[in-house]
XYZ file of C-alpha atoms in Angstrom:
556
model
C -8.123 40.390 -2.120
C -11.784 40.452 -1.212
C -13.979 43.278 -1.532
C -15.899 44.499 1.494
C -18.740 47.259 1.749
C -19.427 49.556 -1.263
C -17.101 47.681 -2.934
C -14.296 48.492 -1.102
C -10.860 46.140 -0.802
C -10.291 43.768 2.006
C -7.111 42.824 3.100
C -6.789 39.628 4.970
C -10.662 39.238 4.869
C -10.539 42.180 7.609
C -9.364 45.458 6.687
C -11.244 47.359 4.559
C -9.232 50.081 2.493
C -10.941 53.729 2.704
C -8.469 55.882 1.381
C -4.592 56.597 0.606
C -3.069 58.593 3.331
C 0.428 58.944 1.464
C 2.782 57.120 -0.615
C 6.358 56.990 -1.286
C 9.087 54.617 -3.987
C 8.183 51.825 -1.801
C 4.685 52.018 -0.820
C 1.525 53.313 0.131
C -0.306 53.875 3.335
C -4.222 53.635 3.868
C -6.491 54.593 6.464
C -8.772 51.292 6.784
C -11.470 50.156 8.735
C -11.036 46.926 11.169
C -14.394 45.417 10.369
C -13.331 42.725 12.996
C -12.960 45.500 15.968
C -15.084 48.098 14.688
C -11.985 50.430 14.736
C -9.837 52.838 12.006
C -6.219 51.931 11.709
C -3.324 52.552 8.991
C -2.608 50.084 6.818
C 1.010 50.050 5.267
C 1.051 48.588 1.717
C 4.845 47.341 1.362
C 5.624 47.291 -2.270
C 6.886 49.927 -4.884
C 3.977 51.597 -6.453
C 5.646 51.646 -10.024
C 6.202 48.242 -11.435
C 9.166 49.578 -13.408
C 10.869 50.182 -10.239
C 10.482 46.420 -9.305
C 11.625 45.492 -12.672
C 14.501 47.380 -12.797
C 15.774 46.012 -9.138
C 15.543 41.999 -9.017
C 15.233 40.874 -5.685
C 13.709 44.006 -4.631
C 10.260 42.497 -3.401
C 11.835 40.101 -1.266
C 14.044 43.073 0.515
C 10.876 44.943 0.990
C 9.151 41.674 2.468
C 12.088 41.296 4.919
C 12.103 45.060 5.664
C 8.526 44.858 6.521
C 8.914 42.178 8.966
C 11.742 43.891 10.642
C 9.706 46.835 11.224
C 6.581 45.055 12.525
C 9.136 42.900 14.918
C 10.619 46.217 16.041
C 7.459 47.902 16.727
C 6.186 44.869 18.858
C 9.180 45.029 20.869
C 8.273 48.449 22.199
C 4.848 48.994 23.924
C 5.635 52.730 24.780
C 3.280 55.733 24.711
C 5.765 57.345 22.313
C 6.307 54.585 19.659
C 3.378 54.101 17.374
C 1.859 50.961 17.972
C 1.801 47.902 15.797
C -1.394 45.527 15.498
C -0.830 42.862 13.225
C 1.296 42.020 9.918
C -0.287 40.433 7.068
C 2.192 38.230 4.894
C 1.322 36.140 1.581
C 1.361 32.451 2.035
C 4.597 30.717 0.976
C 4.954 30.589 -2.949
C 1.927 33.216 -3.575
C 3.094 36.340 -5.354
C 1.968 38.920 -3.255
C 3.185 41.629 -0.769
C 3.135 42.174 3.189
C 0.975 44.611 4.996
C 1.592 46.395 8.217
C -1.558 47.250 10.512
C -0.929 49.849 12.843
C -2.550 52.805 15.166
C -3.845 55.609 12.911
C -2.592 58.620 14.410
C -5.246 61.634 13.512
C -2.987 64.452 14.628
C -0.734 64.789 11.609
C 3.119 65.028 11.697
C 5.789 67.400 12.883
C 6.533 68.338 9.554
C 2.804 69.384 8.871
C 3.214 71.669 12.112
C 6.391 73.163 11.317
C 5.153 74.375 7.687
C 3.537 76.755 9.649
C 6.670 78.182 11.452
C 8.783 77.395 14.324
C 7.504 75.624 17.690
C 7.236 77.769 20.962
C 10.523 76.752 23.027
C 8.294 75.097 25.609
C 6.658 72.889 22.816
C 10.038 71.900 21.354
C 11.211 70.968 24.838
C 8.215 68.637 25.468
C 8.832 67.143 21.806
C 12.531 66.541 22.628
C 11.453 64.771 25.693
C 8.994 62.658 23.979
C 10.887 61.684 20.969
C 13.897 60.682 23.659
C 11.670 58.335 25.571
C 10.956 56.642 22.773
C 14.328 56.180 21.473
C 15.567 55.089 24.682
C 13.155 52.749 24.878
C 14.290 51.286 21.459
C 17.836 51.401 22.076
C 17.043 49.587 25.514
C 15.530 46.757 23.247
C 18.360 46.766 20.818
C 16.746 48.938 17.996
C 18.351 52.180 16.155
C 15.337 54.228 14.153
C 18.086 55.263 11.647
C 15.926 57.852 10.158
C 14.796 60.134 13.117
C 12.969 63.405 11.143
C 10.098 65.410 11.309
C 7.878 63.137 8.891
C 8.731 60.037 11.183
C 7.155 61.970 14.180
C 3.455 62.151 14.561
C 1.204 64.277 16.950
C -1.835 62.796 18.399
C -4.612 64.946 19.137
C -3.872 65.455 22.551
C -0.496 66.992 21.312
C 1.625 64.371 22.464
C 4.501 63.027 19.869
C 4.586 59.789 18.390
C 7.791 58.011 16.727
C 6.765 56.028 13.632
C 8.409 54.526 10.553
C 10.697 51.940 11.693
C 11.562 50.461 8.408
C 14.926 50.941 7.957
C 15.733 50.162 11.756
C 18.885 47.951 12.887
C 17.678 45.525 15.634
C 20.479 43.792 17.420
C 21.032 40.280 16.281
C 19.405 40.756 12.760
C 21.278 40.692 9.404
C 21.751 43.962 7.295
C 19.535 44.448 4.854
C 21.746 46.897 2.729
C 24.602 46.744 0.520
C 27.988 48.073 1.062
C 28.410 51.705 0.510
C 24.516 52.521 0.348
C 23.647 55.284 2.599
C 20.692 54.854 5.276
C 18.479 57.797 6.599
C 17.626 61.128 5.304
C 20.386 63.463 4.029
C 19.446 66.173 6.283
C 19.200 64.296 9.771
C 21.608 61.520 9.063
C 24.414 61.746 11.653
C 27.955 62.175 9.953
C 29.222 58.940 11.313
C 26.471 57.298 9.476
C 27.549 59.006 6.260
C 31.103 57.542 6.923
C 29.744 54.149 6.939
C 29.704 53.638 10.922
C 26.957 51.955 12.572
C 25.632 50.531 15.952
C 25.574 53.832 17.649
C 22.535 55.017 19.455
C 24.418 58.325 19.300
C 23.410 58.687 15.795
C 19.875 58.726 16.538
C 20.593 61.558 18.953
C 22.297 63.455 16.355
C 19.182 63.155 14.281
C 17.040 64.179 17.406
C 19.193 67.210 18.008
C 18.971 68.298 14.189
C 15.080 67.792 14.440
C 14.959 70.145 17.466
C 17.157 72.632 15.881
C 14.742 72.973 13.082
C 11.881 72.786 15.242
C 12.961 75.991 17.414
C 14.876 77.954 14.790
C 12.533 77.585 12.136
C 15.636 76.644 9.481
C 17.550 73.722 8.647
C 21.132 74.425 9.069
C 22.565 72.258 6.590
C 20.213 71.910 3.880
C 21.698 72.527 0.568
C 20.056 72.677 -3.007
C 20.998 68.883 -3.910
C 21.212 65.836 -1.553
C 24.988 65.508 -2.671
C 25.560 68.924 -1.155
C 23.877 68.240 1.855
C 25.682 65.135 2.607
C 28.745 67.075 2.165
C 27.638 69.886 4.517
C 26.641 67.224 7.110
C 30.262 66.224 6.823
C 32.302 69.109 6.736
C 30.364 72.501 7.223
C 29.951 74.707 10.319
C 26.478 74.612 11.901
C 25.032 78.102 12.909
C 24.926 78.655 16.747
C 20.950 78.484 17.550
C 19.709 82.209 18.061
C 15.852 81.403 19.031
C 16.321 78.361 21.337
C 17.134 80.192 24.785
C 18.149 77.400 27.176
C 17.717 74.866 24.638
C 20.893 76.406 22.360
C 23.577 75.268 24.912
C 21.927 71.672 24.721
C 22.037 71.514 20.857
C 25.364 72.977 20.726
C 26.529 70.157 22.913
C 24.415 67.513 21.064
C 25.424 68.707 17.445
C 28.985 67.581 17.574
C 30.510 65.548 14.768
C 32.461 63.079 17.092
C 29.561 60.707 18.663
C 31.674 60.117 21.678
C 31.640 63.404 22.589
C 27.664 63.593 22.809
C 25.724 63.281 25.898
C 24.107 59.738 25.941
C 20.450 59.338 26.617
C 19.841 59.772 30.305
C 22.253 62.668 29.956
C 20.114 64.078 27.398
C 16.911 64.029 29.024
C 18.255 65.670 32.242
C 19.856 68.740 30.088
C 16.560 68.837 28.255
C 14.466 68.694 31.869
C 16.966 71.375 33.282
C 16.313 73.815 29.782
C 12.575 73.423 30.337
C 13.134 74.409 34.155
C 15.080 77.393 32.977
C 12.326 78.245 30.368
C 9.527 77.877 33.063
C 8.096 74.921 30.869
C 6.935 72.732 33.784
C 3.348 73.615 33.354
C 3.109 74.284 29.592
C 0.165 73.259 27.669
C 0.963 70.125 25.348
C 2.332 70.404 21.888
C -0.477 71.710 19.454
C -1.275 69.038 16.647
C -1.260 69.825 13.050
C -4.696 70.552 11.540
C -6.179 67.904 10.154
C -9.840 67.337 8.431
C -11.924 65.709 10.694
C -12.186 62.033 10.350
C -9.197 61.923 8.106
C -5.626 60.894 8.511
C -2.772 62.816 7.833
C -1.790 63.639 4.246
C 1.307 64.356 2.097
C 1.523 67.501 0.395
C 2.527 66.960 -3.257
C 5.761 69.473 -3.679
C 8.555 67.821 -5.500
C 12.412 68.202 -4.488
C 14.296 70.652 -6.853
C 16.693 67.917 -7.865
C 14.486 65.272 -9.046
C 12.400 61.935 -7.605
C 14.772 59.872 -5.517
C 13.334 56.117 -4.777
C 12.491 55.173 -1.326
C 11.380 52.378 0.348
C 7.729 52.477 2.239
C 7.768 56.182 2.802
C 6.153 57.641 5.732
C 2.348 58.373 5.115
C 3.093 61.869 6.426
C 6.457 62.279 4.314
C 6.911 65.865 3.238
C 9.556 68.575 2.774
C 11.071 71.105 5.648
C 11.531 74.575 5.073
C 15.051 75.664 2.923
C 17.572 77.777 4.871
C 21.144 79.331 5.478
C 23.845 77.594 6.889
C 27.053 78.347 8.844
C 28.983 76.647 11.552
C 30.968 73.416 13.683
C 33.335 71.173 13.533
C 33.617 67.571 12.013
C 35.528 64.529 11.869
C 37.180 63.075 9.333
C 34.634 61.189 6.569
C 36.746 57.993 5.603
C 34.210 56.763 3.155
C 33.095 60.178 2.159
C 34.296 59.575 -1.311
C 32.258 56.479 -1.764
C 29.296 57.922 -0.513
C 29.679 60.827 -2.877
C 30.107 58.490 -5.870
C 26.867 56.404 -4.916
C 24.872 59.568 -4.702
C 26.236 61.120 -7.770
C 26.463 58.266 -10.348
C 23.940 55.482 -8.891
C 21.413 58.205 -7.992
C 20.758 56.337 -4.399
C 18.421 53.370 -6.059
C 16.810 50.369 -4.577
C 16.337 50.489 -0.736
C 18.510 53.628 -0.354
C 16.692 55.687 2.125
C 18.380 59.149 0.771
C 15.327 61.209 0.997
C 15.468 64.907 -0.338
C 12.924 65.778 2.115
C 12.550 69.385 0.704
C 12.353 72.069 -1.266
C 14.671 74.467 -3.174
C 17.548 75.265 -0.692
C 18.937 78.753 -0.764
C 21.687 78.219 1.848
C 24.415 77.146 -0.607
C 24.518 80.711 -1.914
C 25.328 82.092 1.791
C 28.948 82.277 1.484
C 29.183 83.219 -2.192
C 27.049 86.529 -1.209
C 29.449 87.774 1.188
C 32.807 86.876 1.307
C 35.310 88.467 3.737
C 36.563 91.999 2.478
C 39.675 93.729 3.426
C 43.466 93.471 2.654
C 44.402 93.786 -0.988
C 44.681 90.469 -3.006
C 47.880 88.989 -3.287
C 49.443 90.528 0.175
C 50.501 88.068 2.789
C 50.205 88.682 6.191
C 53.574 89.184 8.005
C 54.419 85.665 9.943
C 54.513 85.718 13.381
C 57.063 83.218 15.430
C 55.973 79.761 15.257
C 55.129 78.521 18.689
C 56.641 75.371 20.366
C 55.087 72.232 19.299
C 55.002 71.073 23.075
C 52.210 74.228 23.823
C 49.845 72.693 21.157
C 47.811 74.889 18.775
C 46.166 78.054 19.730
C 42.645 78.289 19.378
C 42.780 81.145 17.157
C 44.555 84.257 15.418
C 43.726 87.720 16.568
C 41.081 88.979 13.972
C 43.231 90.485 11.089
C 42.738 92.138 8.095
C 40.963 89.915 5.686
C 41.109 89.089 1.973
C 38.750 90.445 -0.677
C 36.415 88.760 -2.102
C 35.841 85.009 -2.547
C 38.527 82.551 -1.123
C 38.424 80.673 -4.229
C 41.516 82.644 -6.017
C 44.841 81.540 -5.613
C 45.861 84.695 -3.420
C 43.152 84.424 -0.845
C 44.233 80.594 -0.586
C 47.538 81.255 0.139
C 46.435 83.676 2.429
C 44.580 81.109 4.345
C 47.402 78.628 4.509
C 49.757 81.118 5.857
C 47.039 82.002 8.858
C 46.819 78.295 9.324
C 50.735 77.684 9.380
C 51.047 80.611 11.963
C 48.932 78.614 14.041
C 50.341 75.213 13.522
C 53.694 75.584 12.225
C 53.157 73.317 9.158
C 51.178 73.264 5.640
C 51.100 69.630 5.612
C 47.308 68.849 6.063
C 45.002 65.746 5.752
C 42.894 67.814 3.518
C 41.809 71.396 2.685
C 38.301 72.556 1.624
C 37.933 75.984 -0.094
C 34.424 77.629 0.212
C 34.026 81.188 -1.484
C 33.424 82.246 2.371
C 35.745 80.444 4.396
C 38.220 77.702 4.170
C 38.438 74.160 6.580
C 41.646 72.271 7.096
C 42.097 68.980 8.639
C 45.693 69.555 10.667
C 47.570 67.131 12.342
C 47.819 68.085 15.951
C 51.983 67.766 15.735
C 54.539 66.682 13.691
C 54.078 63.027 12.933
C 51.042 62.710 15.147
C 48.130 60.467 14.381
C 45.636 62.814 15.926
C 44.000 65.562 13.638
C 42.450 69.028 14.745
C 39.493 70.883 12.584
C 40.936 74.370 11.845
C 38.636 77.054 9.934
C 39.896 80.549 8.239
C 37.022 83.015 8.054
C 37.340 86.848 7.900
C 40.712 87.164 8.323
C 41.260 84.652 11.813
C 42.399 80.902 11.429
C 40.436 79.043 14.212
C 40.687 75.568 15.875
C 37.132 74.231 15.933
C 37.819 70.817 17.594
C 39.152 67.373 17.065
C 38.703 65.646 13.796
C 39.690 62.253 14.274
C 42.875 60.475 13.116
C 45.277 59.999 10.062
C 44.393 56.530 8.563
C 47.052 54.188 8.254
C 48.256 54.463 4.816
C 46.915 58.147 4.331
C 49.077 60.557 2.524
C 49.151 63.767 3.885
C 49.266 66.540 1.716
C 51.855 69.588 1.586
C 49.388 72.303 0.467
C 51.797 74.767 -0.928
C 52.912 72.183 -3.657
C 49.291 72.461 -5.282
C 48.975 74.491 -7.993
C 46.690 77.248 -6.693
C 47.416 79.283 -9.958
C 45.367 76.608 -12.069
C 42.272 77.314 -9.606
C 40.689 79.785 -11.891
C 40.800 77.892 -14.843
C 40.188 74.686 -13.492
C 36.651 76.527 -11.648
C 35.938 78.062 -15.336
C 36.486 74.598 -17.099
C 34.346 72.858 -14.419
C 31.606 75.172 -15.201
C 31.673 74.194 -18.746
C 32.101 70.489 -18.159
C 29.484 69.883 -15.614
C 27.207 72.417 -17.881
C 26.789 74.777 -15.108
C 27.355 78.229 -16.162
C 25.871 79.754 -13.016
C 26.655 77.879 -9.803
C 24.771 78.565 -6.812
C 27.165 76.651 -4.837
C 30.728 75.852 -5.367
C 33.493 74.497 -3.326
C 36.766 72.676 -3.746
C 38.305 69.872 -1.831
C 42.171 69.050 -1.789
C 42.734 65.228 -0.595
C 43.816 61.878 -1.499
C 41.445 60.694 -3.844
C 39.769 57.320 -2.243
C 40.890 55.124 -5.438
C 44.498 55.699 -5.426
C 45.328 57.570 -2.603
C 46.891 60.089 -5.017
C 46.587 63.860 -3.785
C 44.006 65.581 -5.927
C 41.652 68.731 -6.421
C 37.832 68.023 -6.659
C 35.830 71.121 -7.779
C 32.266 70.564 -6.556
C 29.486 72.968 -8.382
C 25.502 73.031 -8.481
C 23.016 75.447 -9.763
C 19.662 76.269 -8.123
C 18.044 73.266 -10.122
C 20.392 70.961 -8.826
C 22.556 70.484 -11.914
C 26.169 70.028 -11.294
C 28.656 67.632 -10.097
C 32.246 67.391 -9.609
C 35.604 67.455 -11.500
C 38.530 65.355 -10.343
C 41.677 66.886 -10.942
C 45.402 66.109 -10.202
C 46.978 68.833 -7.656
C 48.613 70.241 -10.865
C 44.776 71.475 -11.966
C 44.489 68.985 -14.813
C 41.389 67.254 -15.166
C 41.362 63.459 -15.106
C 37.749 62.658 -14.699
C 34.154 64.569 -15.068
C 31.126 63.317 -12.875
C 27.840 64.975 -13.408
C 25.193 64.317 -10.891
């Protein structure tokens, strides 16, 4: 490394470092001056800023170098107005200890994340933003490139308000070998598609889910699935309902079509563009002004707010120079498909803390959404009462979509009496209590139930406020996966199990709690797993048999 004017560092004898724009667990991005062409550029320095990080992960430097080359190649394929432009890559000579630098366009308008810190965008701007980012993704997908980390921090705003997609560091390139180990979670928890959590890859639809979640946050001003910890957020992405948009106008119906757990049911890029243009026309947005850029000091690039996540730092590869938290928020609705690899993902997040190259970014501040269901559990019907059964419909008719709304149980659903009321309501609608799995939250219950006796296809059902409702398809029963008759679970042990879990996990005052009943991933034996966390992100889960006896405690 040379020195230039005023003793500044020169990279490759040409790029003079001016000031850092931001840094993350795996690198720093600099504002720099190209002294050959007399222009300002952004330089991404691809190395862990902490030597201890590199020392703890043998081979990390080689992985980062390959990742830098991958990003450069991905960007070089995409000469597109809404994709950040790459100018050059500086690699250390063979046999020389060093790290790569990526030279790219300096976008001065700031990030979408910074803009959203001031509140939600006008709908006309959200639709314009959606079309810009979608056009970038469609161009990438046409070249066989999946972005895999679409989020507000990776969308930059030029001074004219147009959106630019950046940070292809974890992109998947057609024909390239993978850079991550089996079971590693790629993406940011709040924006990752549920099928990617389950370990599926190669889906353009997954990038479109992430775009849909980004547009939801931009329009609604809240993230529907953010929770107090990365683990809780991942589980919410897999399982929890997404609240219907309330501020999104004609965009709302587009989001509801896009944010579905089954990737095959989502609109493709062409269909989504048509839907967004129709929504824009319905809003009268044809002549709308361009999206306002985030305020940035004159002559200086975007920066990174220094707000730490509530659950501690998570190592990342080269972070976006514009990475920062999005606002925390409440949650509620939408079906899911069966998360085949959920146990493996949760174990990786809890035990390993998502180390090395993993891009599991908290991207946020303290989340209060996990408390919503605990605040207002359903009320009515005395605990311990059981609704009068109604005749079971013939299996050939298929399941009803919902029950008439009946009196709801009192208080939290996490009691033996209220779980049994929910099971009875599901039985009235489906004719069975033998499920793939069951998830019990304070305010509601979610079940994955075969569509008929012996069927491989599965539906999602939800019990809330005294009503059982089918919420959509839920994939299939996997070969060798045992079903569980939920009436055989020792629900009377549930209060004691929750109390013991609070003690064992050191969480006396949990702000989020739920119980999963399913076949444990290691041995396919039915189990109960209470998950608890508090407002500081402390918690974890406890593995117990369906008899309620604890087998294992796994703190986060």
